[in-house]
mmCIF file of C-alpha atoms (C1' of nucleotides) in Angstrom:
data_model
loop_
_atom_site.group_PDB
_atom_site.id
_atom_site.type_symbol
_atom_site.label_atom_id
_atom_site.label_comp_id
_atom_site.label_asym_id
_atom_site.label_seq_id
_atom_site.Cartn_x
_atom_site.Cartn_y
_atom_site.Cartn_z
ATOM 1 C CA UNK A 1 -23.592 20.672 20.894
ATOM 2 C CA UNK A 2 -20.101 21.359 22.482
ATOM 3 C CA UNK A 3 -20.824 20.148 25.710
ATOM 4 C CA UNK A 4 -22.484 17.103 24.547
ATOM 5 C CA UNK A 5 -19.537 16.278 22.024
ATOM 6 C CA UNK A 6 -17.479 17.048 24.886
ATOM 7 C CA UNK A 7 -19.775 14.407 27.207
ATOM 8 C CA UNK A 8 -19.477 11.809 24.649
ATOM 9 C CA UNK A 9 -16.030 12.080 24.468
ATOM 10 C CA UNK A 10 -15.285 11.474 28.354
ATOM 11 C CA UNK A 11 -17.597 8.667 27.646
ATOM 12 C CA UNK A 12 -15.146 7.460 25.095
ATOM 13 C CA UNK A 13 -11.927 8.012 27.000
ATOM 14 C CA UNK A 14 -13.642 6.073 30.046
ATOM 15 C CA UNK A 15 -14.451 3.192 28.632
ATOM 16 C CA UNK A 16 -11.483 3.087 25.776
ATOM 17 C CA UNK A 17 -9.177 3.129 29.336
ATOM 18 C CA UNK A 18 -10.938 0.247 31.383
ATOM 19 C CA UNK A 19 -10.695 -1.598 28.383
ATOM 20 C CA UNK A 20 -7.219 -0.923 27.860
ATOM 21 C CA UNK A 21 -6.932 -1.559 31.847
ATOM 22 C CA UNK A 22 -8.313 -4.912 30.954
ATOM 23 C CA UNK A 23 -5.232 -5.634 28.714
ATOM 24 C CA UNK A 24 -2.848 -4.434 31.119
ATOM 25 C CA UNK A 25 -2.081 -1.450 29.147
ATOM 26 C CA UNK A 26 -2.344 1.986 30.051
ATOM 27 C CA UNK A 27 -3.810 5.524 28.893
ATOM 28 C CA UNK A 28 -1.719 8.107 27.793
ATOM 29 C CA UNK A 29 -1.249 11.134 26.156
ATOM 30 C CA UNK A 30 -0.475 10.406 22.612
ATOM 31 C CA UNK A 31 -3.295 7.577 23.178
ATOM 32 C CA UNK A 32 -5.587 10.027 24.773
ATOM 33 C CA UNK A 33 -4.813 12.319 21.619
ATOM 34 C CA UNK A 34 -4.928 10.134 18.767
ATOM 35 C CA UNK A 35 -8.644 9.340 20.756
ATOM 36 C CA UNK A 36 -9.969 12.943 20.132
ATOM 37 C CA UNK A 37 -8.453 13.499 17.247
ATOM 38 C CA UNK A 38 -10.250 10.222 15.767
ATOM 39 C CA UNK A 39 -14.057 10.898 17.165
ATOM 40 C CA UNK A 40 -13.574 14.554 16.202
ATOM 41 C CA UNK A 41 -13.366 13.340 12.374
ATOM 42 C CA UNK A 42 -16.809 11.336 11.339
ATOM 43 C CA UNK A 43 -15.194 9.115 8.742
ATOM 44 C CA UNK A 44 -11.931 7.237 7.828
ATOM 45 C CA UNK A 45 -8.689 9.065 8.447
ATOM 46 C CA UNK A 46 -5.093 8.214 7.152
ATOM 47 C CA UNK A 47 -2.297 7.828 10.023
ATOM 48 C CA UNK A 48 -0.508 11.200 8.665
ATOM 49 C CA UNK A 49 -4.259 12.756 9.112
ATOM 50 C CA UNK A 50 -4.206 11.608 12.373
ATOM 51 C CA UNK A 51 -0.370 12.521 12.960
ATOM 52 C CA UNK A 52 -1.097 16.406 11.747
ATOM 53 C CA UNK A 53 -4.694 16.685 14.093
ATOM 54 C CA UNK A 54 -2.370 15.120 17.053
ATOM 55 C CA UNK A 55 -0.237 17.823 16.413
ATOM 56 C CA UNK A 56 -1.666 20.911 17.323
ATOM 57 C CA UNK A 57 -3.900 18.651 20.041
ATOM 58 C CA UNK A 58 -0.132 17.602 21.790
ATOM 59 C CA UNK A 59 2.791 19.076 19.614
ATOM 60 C CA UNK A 60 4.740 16.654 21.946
ATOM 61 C CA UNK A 61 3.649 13.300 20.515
ATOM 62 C CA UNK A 62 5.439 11.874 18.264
ATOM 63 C CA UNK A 63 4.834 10.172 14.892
ATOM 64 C CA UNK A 64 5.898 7.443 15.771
ATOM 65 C CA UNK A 65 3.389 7.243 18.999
ATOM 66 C CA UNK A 66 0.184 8.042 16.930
ATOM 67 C CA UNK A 67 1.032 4.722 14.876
ATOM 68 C CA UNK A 68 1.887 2.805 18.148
ATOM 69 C CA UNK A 69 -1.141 3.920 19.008
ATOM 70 C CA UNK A 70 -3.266 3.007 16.260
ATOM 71 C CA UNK A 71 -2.051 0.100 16.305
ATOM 72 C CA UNK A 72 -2.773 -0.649 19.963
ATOM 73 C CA UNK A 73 -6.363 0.710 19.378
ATOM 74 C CA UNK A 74 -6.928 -1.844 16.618
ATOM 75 C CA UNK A 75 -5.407 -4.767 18.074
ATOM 76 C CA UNK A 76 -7.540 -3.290 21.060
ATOM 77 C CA UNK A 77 -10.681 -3.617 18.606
ATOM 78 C CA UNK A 78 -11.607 -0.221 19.014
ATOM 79 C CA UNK A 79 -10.283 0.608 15.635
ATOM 80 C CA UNK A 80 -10.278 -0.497 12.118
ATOM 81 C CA UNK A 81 -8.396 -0.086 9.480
ATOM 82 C CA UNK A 82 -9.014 0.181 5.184
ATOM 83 C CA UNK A 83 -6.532 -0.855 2.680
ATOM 84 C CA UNK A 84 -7.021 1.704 0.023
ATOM 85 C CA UNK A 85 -5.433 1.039 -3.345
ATOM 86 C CA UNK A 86 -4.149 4.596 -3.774
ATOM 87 C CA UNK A 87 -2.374 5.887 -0.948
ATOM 88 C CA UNK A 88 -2.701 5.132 2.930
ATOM 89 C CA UNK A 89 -4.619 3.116 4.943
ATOM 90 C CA UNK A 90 -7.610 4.567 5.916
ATOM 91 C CA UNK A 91 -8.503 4.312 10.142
ATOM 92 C CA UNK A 92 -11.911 4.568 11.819
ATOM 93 C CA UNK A 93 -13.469 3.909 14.877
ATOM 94 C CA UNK A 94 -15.102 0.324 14.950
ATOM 95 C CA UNK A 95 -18.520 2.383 15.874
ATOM 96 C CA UNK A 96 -18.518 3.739 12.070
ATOM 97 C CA UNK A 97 -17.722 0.081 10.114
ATOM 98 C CA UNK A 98 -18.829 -0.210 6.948
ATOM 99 C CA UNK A 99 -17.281 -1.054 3.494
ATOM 100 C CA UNK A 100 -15.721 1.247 1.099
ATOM 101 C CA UNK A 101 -15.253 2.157 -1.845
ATOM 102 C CA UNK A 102 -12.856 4.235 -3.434
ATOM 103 C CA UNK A 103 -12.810 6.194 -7.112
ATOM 104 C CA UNK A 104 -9.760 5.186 -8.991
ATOM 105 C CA UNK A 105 -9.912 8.991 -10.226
ATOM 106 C CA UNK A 106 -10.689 11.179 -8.074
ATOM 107 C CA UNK A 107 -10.060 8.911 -4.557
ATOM 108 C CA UNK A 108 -12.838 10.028 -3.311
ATOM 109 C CA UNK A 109 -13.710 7.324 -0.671
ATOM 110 C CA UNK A 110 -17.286 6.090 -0.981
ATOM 111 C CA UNK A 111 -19.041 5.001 2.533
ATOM 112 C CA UNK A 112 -21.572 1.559 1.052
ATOM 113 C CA UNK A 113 -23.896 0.071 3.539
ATOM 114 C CA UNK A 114 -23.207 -2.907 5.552
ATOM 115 C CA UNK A 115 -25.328 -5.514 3.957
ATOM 116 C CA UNK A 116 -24.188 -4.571 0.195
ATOM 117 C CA UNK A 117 -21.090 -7.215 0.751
ATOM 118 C CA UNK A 118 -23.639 -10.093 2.422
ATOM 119 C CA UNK A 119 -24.249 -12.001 -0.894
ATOM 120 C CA UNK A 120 -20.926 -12.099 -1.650
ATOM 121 C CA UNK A 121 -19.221 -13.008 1.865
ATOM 122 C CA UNK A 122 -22.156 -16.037 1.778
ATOM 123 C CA UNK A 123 -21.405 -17.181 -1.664
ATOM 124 C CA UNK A 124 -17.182 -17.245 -1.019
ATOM 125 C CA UNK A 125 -17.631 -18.814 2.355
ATOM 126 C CA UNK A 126 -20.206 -21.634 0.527
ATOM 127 C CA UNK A 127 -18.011 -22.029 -2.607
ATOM 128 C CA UNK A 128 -14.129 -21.437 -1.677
ATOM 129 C CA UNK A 129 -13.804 -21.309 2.140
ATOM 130 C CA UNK A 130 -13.218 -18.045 2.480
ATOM 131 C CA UNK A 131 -13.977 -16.063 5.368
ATOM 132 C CA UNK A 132 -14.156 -12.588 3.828
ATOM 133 C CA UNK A 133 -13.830 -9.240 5.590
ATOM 134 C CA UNK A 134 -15.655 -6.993 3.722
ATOM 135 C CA UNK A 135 -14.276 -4.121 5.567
ATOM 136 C CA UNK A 136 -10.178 -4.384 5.352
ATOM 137 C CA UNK A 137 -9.997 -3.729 1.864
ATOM 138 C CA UNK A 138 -11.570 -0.669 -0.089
ATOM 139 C CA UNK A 139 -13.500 -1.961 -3.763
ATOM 140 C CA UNK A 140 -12.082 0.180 -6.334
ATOM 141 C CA UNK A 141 -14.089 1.409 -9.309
ATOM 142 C CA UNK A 142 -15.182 4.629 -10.763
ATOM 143 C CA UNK A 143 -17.420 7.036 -8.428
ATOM 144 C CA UNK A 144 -20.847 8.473 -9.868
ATOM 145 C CA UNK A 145 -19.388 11.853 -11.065
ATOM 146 C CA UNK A 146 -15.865 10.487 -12.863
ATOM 147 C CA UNK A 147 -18.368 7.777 -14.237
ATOM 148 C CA UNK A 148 -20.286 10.772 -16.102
ATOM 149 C CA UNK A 149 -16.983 12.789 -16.701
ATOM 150 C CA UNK A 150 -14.991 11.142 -18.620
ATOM 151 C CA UNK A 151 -14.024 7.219 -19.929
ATOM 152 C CA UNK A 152 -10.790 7.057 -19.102
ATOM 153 C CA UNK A 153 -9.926 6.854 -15.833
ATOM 154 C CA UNK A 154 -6.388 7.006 -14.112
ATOM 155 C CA UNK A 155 -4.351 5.172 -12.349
ATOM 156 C CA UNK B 1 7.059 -28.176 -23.876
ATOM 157 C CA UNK B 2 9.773 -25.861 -24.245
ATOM 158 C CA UNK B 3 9.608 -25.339 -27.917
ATOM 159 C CA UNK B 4 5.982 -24.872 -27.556
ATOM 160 C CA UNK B 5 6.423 -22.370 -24.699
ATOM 161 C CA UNK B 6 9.333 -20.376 -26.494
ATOM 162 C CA UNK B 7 6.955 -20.389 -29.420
ATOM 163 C CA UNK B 8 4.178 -18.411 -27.055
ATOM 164 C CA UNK B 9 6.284 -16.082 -25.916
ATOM 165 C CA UNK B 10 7.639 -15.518 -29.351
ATOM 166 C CA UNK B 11 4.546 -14.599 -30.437
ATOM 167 C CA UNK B 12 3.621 -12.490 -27.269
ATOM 168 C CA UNK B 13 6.929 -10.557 -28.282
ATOM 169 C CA UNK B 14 5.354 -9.983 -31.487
ATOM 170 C CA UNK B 15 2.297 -9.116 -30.369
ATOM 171 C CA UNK B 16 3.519 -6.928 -27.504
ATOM 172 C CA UNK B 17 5.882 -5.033 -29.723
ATOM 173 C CA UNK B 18 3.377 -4.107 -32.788
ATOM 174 C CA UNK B 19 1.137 -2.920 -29.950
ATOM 175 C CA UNK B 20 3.940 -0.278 -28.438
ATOM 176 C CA UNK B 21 4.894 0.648 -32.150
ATOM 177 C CA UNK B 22 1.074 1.553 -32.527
ATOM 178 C CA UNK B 23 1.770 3.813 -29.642
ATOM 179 C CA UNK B 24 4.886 5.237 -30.997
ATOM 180 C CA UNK B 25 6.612 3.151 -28.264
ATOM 181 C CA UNK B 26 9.562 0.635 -28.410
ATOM 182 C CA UNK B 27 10.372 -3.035 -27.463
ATOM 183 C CA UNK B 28 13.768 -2.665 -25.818
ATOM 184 C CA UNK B 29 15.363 -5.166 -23.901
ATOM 185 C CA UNK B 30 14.081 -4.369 -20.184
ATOM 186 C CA UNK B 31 10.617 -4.410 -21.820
ATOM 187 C CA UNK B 32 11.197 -8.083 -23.509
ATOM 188 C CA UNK B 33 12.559 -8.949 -20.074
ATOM 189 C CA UNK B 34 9.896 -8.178 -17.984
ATOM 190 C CA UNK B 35 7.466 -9.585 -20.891
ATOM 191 C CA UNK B 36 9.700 -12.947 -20.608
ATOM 192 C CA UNK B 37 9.559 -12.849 -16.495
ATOM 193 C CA UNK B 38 6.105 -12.325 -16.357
ATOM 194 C CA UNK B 39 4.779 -15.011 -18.706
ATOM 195 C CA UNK B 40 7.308 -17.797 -16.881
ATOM 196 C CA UNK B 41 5.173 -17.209 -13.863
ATOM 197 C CA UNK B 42 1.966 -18.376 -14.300
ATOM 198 C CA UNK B 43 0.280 -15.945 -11.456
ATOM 199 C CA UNK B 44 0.440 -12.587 -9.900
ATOM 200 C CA UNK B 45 4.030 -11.628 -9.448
ATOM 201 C CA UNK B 46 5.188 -8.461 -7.009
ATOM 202 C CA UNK B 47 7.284 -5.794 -8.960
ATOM 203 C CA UNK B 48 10.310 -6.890 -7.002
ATOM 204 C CA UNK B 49 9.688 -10.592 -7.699
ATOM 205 C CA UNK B 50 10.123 -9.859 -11.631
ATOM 206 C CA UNK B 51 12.891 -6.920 -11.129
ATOM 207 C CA UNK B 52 14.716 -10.422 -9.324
ATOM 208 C CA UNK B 53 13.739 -12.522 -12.030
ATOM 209 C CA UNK B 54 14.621 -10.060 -14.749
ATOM 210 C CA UNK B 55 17.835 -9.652 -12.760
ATOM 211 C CA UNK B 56 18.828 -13.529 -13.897
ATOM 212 C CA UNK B 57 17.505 -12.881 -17.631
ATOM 213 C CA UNK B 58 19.350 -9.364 -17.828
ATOM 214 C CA UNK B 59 21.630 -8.480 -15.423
ATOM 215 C CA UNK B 60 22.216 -4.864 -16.660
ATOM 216 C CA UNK B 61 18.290 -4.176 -16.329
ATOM 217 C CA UNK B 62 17.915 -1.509 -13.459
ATOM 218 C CA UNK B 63 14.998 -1.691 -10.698
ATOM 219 C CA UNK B 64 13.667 1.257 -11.879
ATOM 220 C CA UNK B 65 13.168 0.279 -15.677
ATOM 221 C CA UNK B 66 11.341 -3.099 -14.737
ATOM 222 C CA UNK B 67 9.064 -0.359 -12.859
ATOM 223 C CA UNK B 68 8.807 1.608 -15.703
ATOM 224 C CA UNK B 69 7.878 -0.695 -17.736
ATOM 225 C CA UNK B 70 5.235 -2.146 -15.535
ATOM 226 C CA UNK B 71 3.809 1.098 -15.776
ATOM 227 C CA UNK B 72 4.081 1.104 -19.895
ATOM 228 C CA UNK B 73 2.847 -2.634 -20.089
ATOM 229 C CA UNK B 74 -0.261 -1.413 -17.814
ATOM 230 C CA UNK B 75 -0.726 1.714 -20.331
ATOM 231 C CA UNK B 76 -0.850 -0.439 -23.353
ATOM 232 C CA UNK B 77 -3.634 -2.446 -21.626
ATOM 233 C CA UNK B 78 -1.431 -5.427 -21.676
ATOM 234 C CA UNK B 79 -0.964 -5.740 -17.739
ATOM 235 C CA UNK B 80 -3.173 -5.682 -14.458
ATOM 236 C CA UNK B 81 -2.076 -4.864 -11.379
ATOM 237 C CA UNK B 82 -3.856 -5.966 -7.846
ATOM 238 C CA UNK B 83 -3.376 -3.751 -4.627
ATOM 239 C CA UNK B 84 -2.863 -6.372 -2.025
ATOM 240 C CA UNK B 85 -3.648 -5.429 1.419
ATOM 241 C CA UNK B 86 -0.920 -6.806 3.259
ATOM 242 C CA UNK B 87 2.756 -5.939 0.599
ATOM 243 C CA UNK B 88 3.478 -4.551 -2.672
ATOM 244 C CA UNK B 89 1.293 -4.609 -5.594
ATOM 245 C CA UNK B 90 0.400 -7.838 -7.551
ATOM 246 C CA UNK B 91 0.926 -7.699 -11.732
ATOM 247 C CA UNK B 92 -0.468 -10.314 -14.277
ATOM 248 C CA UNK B 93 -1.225 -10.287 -18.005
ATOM 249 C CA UNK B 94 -4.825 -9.574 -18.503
ATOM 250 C CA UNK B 95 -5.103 -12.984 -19.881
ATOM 251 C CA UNK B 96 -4.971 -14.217 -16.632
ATOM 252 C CA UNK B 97 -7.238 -11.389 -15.543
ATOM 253 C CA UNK B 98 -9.975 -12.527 -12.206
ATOM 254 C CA UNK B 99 -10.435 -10.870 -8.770
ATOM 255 C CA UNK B 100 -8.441 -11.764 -6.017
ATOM 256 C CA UNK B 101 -8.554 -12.542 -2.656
ATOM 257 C CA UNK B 102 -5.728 -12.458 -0.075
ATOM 258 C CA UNK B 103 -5.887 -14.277 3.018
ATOM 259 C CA UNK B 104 -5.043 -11.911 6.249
ATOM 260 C CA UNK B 105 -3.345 -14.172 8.260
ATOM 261 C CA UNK B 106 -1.286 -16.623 5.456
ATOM 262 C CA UNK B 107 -1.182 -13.729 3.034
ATOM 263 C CA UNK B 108 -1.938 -16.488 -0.067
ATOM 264 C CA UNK B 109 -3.307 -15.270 -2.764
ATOM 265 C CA UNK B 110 -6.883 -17.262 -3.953
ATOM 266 C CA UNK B 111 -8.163 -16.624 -7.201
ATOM 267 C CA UNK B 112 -11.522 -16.021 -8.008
ATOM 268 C CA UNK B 113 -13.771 -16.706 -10.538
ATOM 269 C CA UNK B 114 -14.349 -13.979 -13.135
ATOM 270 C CA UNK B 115 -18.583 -14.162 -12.301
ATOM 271 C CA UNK B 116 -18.323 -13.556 -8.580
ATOM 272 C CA UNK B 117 -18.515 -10.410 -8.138
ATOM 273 C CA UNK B 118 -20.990 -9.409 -10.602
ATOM 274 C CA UNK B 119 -24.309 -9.129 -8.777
ATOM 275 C CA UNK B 120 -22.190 -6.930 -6.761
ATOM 276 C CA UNK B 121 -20.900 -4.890 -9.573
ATOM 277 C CA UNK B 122 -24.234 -4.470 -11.252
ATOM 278 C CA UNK B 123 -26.032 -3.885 -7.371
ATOM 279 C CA UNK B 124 -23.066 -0.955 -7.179
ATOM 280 C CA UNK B 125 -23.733 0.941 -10.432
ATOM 281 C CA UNK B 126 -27.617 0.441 -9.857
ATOM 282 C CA UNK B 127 -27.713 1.816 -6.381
ATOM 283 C CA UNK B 128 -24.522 4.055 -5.980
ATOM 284 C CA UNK B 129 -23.638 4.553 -9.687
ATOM 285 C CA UNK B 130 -20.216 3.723 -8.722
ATOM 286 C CA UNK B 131 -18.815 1.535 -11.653
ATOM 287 C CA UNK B 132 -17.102 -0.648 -9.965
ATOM 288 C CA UNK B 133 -13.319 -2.299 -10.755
ATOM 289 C CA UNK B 134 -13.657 -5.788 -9.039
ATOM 290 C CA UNK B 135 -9.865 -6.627 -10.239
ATOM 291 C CA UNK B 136 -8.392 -3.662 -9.200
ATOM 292 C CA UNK B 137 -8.055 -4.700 -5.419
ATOM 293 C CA UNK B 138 -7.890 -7.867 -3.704
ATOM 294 C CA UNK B 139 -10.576 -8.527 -1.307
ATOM 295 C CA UNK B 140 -9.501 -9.646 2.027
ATOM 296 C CA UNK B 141 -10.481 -11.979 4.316
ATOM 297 C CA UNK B 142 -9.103 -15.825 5.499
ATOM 298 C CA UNK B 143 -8.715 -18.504 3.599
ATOM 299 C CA UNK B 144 -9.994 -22.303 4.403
ATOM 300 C CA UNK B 145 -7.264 -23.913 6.041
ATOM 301 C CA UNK B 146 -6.498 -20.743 8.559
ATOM 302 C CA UNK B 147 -9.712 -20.070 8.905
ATOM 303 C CA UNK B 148 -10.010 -24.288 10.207
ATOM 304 C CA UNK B 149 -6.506 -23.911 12.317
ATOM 305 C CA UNK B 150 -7.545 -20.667 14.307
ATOM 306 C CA UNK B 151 -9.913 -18.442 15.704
ATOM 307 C CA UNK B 152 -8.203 -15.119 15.377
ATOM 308 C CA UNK B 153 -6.863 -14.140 12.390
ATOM 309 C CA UNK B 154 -3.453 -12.029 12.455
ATOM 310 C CA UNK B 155 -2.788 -8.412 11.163
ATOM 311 C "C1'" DG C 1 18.841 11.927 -36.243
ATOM 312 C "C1'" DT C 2 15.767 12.201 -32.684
ATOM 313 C "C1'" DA C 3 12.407 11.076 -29.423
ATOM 314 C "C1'" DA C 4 11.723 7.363 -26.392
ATOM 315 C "C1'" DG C 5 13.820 4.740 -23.030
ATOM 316 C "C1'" DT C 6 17.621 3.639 -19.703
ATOM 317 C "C1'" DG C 7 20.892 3.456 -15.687
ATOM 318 C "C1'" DC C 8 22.063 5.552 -11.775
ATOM 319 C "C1'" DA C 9 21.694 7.937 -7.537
ATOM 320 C "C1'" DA C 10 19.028 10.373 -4.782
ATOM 321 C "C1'" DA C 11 14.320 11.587 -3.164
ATOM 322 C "C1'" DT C 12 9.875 10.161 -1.611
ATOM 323 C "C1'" DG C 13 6.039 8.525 1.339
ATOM 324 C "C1'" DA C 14 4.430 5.408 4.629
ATOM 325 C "C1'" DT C 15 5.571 2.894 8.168
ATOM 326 C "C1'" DT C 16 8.710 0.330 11.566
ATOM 327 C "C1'" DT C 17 12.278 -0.385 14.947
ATOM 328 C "C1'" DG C 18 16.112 -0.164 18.595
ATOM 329 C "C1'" DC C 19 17.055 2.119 22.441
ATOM 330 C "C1'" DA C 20 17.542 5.051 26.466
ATOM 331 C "C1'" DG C 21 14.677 7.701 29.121
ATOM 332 C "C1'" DA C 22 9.820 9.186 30.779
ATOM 333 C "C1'" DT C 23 5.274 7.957 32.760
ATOM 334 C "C1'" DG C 24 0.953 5.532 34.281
ATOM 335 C "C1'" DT C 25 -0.744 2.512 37.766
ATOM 336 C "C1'" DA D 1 8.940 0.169 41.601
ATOM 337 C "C1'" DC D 2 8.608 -1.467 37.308
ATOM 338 C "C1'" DA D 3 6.534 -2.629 33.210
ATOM 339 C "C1'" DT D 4 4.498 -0.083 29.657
ATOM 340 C "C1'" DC D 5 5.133 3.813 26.606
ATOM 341 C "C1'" DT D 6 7.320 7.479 24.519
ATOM 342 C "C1'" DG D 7 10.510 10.511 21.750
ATOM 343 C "C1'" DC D 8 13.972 10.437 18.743
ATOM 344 C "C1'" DA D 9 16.839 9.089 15.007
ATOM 345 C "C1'" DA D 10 17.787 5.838 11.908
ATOM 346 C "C1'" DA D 11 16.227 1.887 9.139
ATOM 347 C "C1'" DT D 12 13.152 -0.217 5.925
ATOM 348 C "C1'" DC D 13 10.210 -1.164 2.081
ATOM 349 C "C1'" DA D 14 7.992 0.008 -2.226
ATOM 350 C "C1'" DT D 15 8.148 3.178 -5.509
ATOM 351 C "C1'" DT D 16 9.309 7.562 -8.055
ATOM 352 C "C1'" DT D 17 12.041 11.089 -10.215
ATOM 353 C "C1'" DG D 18 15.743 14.269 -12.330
ATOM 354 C "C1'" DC D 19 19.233 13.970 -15.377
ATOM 355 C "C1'" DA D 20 22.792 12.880 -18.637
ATOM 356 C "C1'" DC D 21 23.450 9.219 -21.685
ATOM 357 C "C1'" DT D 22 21.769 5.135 -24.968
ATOM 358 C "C1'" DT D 23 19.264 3.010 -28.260
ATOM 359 C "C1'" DA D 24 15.333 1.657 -31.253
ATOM 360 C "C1'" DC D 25 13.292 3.083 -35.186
#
DNA sequence: GTAAGTGCAAATGATTTGCAGATGT
DNA sequence: ACATCTGCAAATCATTTGCACTTAC
């Protein structure tokens, strides 16, 4: 299981460099680090997540890199990012895209399957326009176990 | 027009203030400010857009009462508030209350109709039980006229 | 009179930026 | 070599908080 995770990653770092190579930008340390750091978490992880895993990964790199860096990756399209409406944005690697969903009470972040938004991205395009991107913004509601917990929720 | 209009908010004052006292709460002048800001704007205003506008109508008002009070106005059920992607968070009396969208690359805000998003809502509970808040974030996405002038939306 | 609310200044959390020096290709 | 990146420190933006003092009721 090691070795393989450890396989996949070279894969990763291979072709997240030629593509970067591609752009005329380079790989580097903090980029390599913020990489690993990323693919060892499954889901969606906050810049200061990322900052803290960095950290003990390359105690050199710099805050200020990782978000450089996250930034690159997404304009790079490897990565996305989530608005949520509590707290940070959310990252992820574009291999795990999907919409969101996060509680209002307990911010739990709730992964929802890719078609759930289809309806709705159809009927805004046909009626307003509007492109929608199902996957920059997290919905906001109340999760399944806040929903049986209580009525009033926070925030 | 401007009878009629001083007339509404006269009555919102009213209105607003029995609902405080009924809370053991008090109208005080930052409160009737920010009450007074928010109805002149017809839309979703950005905390520092009314702490500016309150700024004109009561110079003495700090920043950090006009936040304050947003967060009272939102207790008492008589505000909304809409985490935007891209900036600070949107408020609005609940009279005006819809879901939002907010175009990534022009960062307008469109305005929604209240029934949009309720096959989603009702597909959410069903399948997830996750109760979901369809005013509480702005969905994302690009509006008509960028999504006509370009190919590649920004942020 | 007294609890609720305020102004102020300082703290916070997330993110960005200018710049001089380091590094990948 | 030289442009791309980085580390650092400082700046920024939105928002919050502790505290002594006002004010609405």
């Amino acid at each position: 299981m090691t070795v393989t995770s450890e396989a996949v990653n070279r894969d990763i770092l291979e072709h997240v460099t030629s593509l970067l190579h591609a752009r005329g930008e380079r790989m580097t340390v903090p980029r390599r680090s913020v990489l690993l750091a990323l693919s060892a978490r499954t889901g969606h992880v906050s810049a200061e997540q990322v900052v803290s895993d960095v950290a003990t990964l390359a105690p050199a790199v710099h805050r200020s890199s990782v978000y450089r860096t996250l930034d690159a990756l997404t304009a790079a399209g490897l990565l996305q990012h989530v608005h949520l409406g509590h707290g940070a944005t959310a990252y992820h690697l574009v291999e795990h895209a999907h919409p969101h969903a996060q509680c209002t009470s307990c911010h739990t972040i709730v992964d929802l399957p890719t078609d759930l938004l289809d309806a709705l991205t159809t009927c805004a395009q046909e009626q307003f326009g509007f492109v929608l991107d199902p996957l920059h913004v997290a919905l906001s509601g109340t999760c399944r176990s806040c929903a049986h917990n209580q009525q009033k929720p926070g925030h």
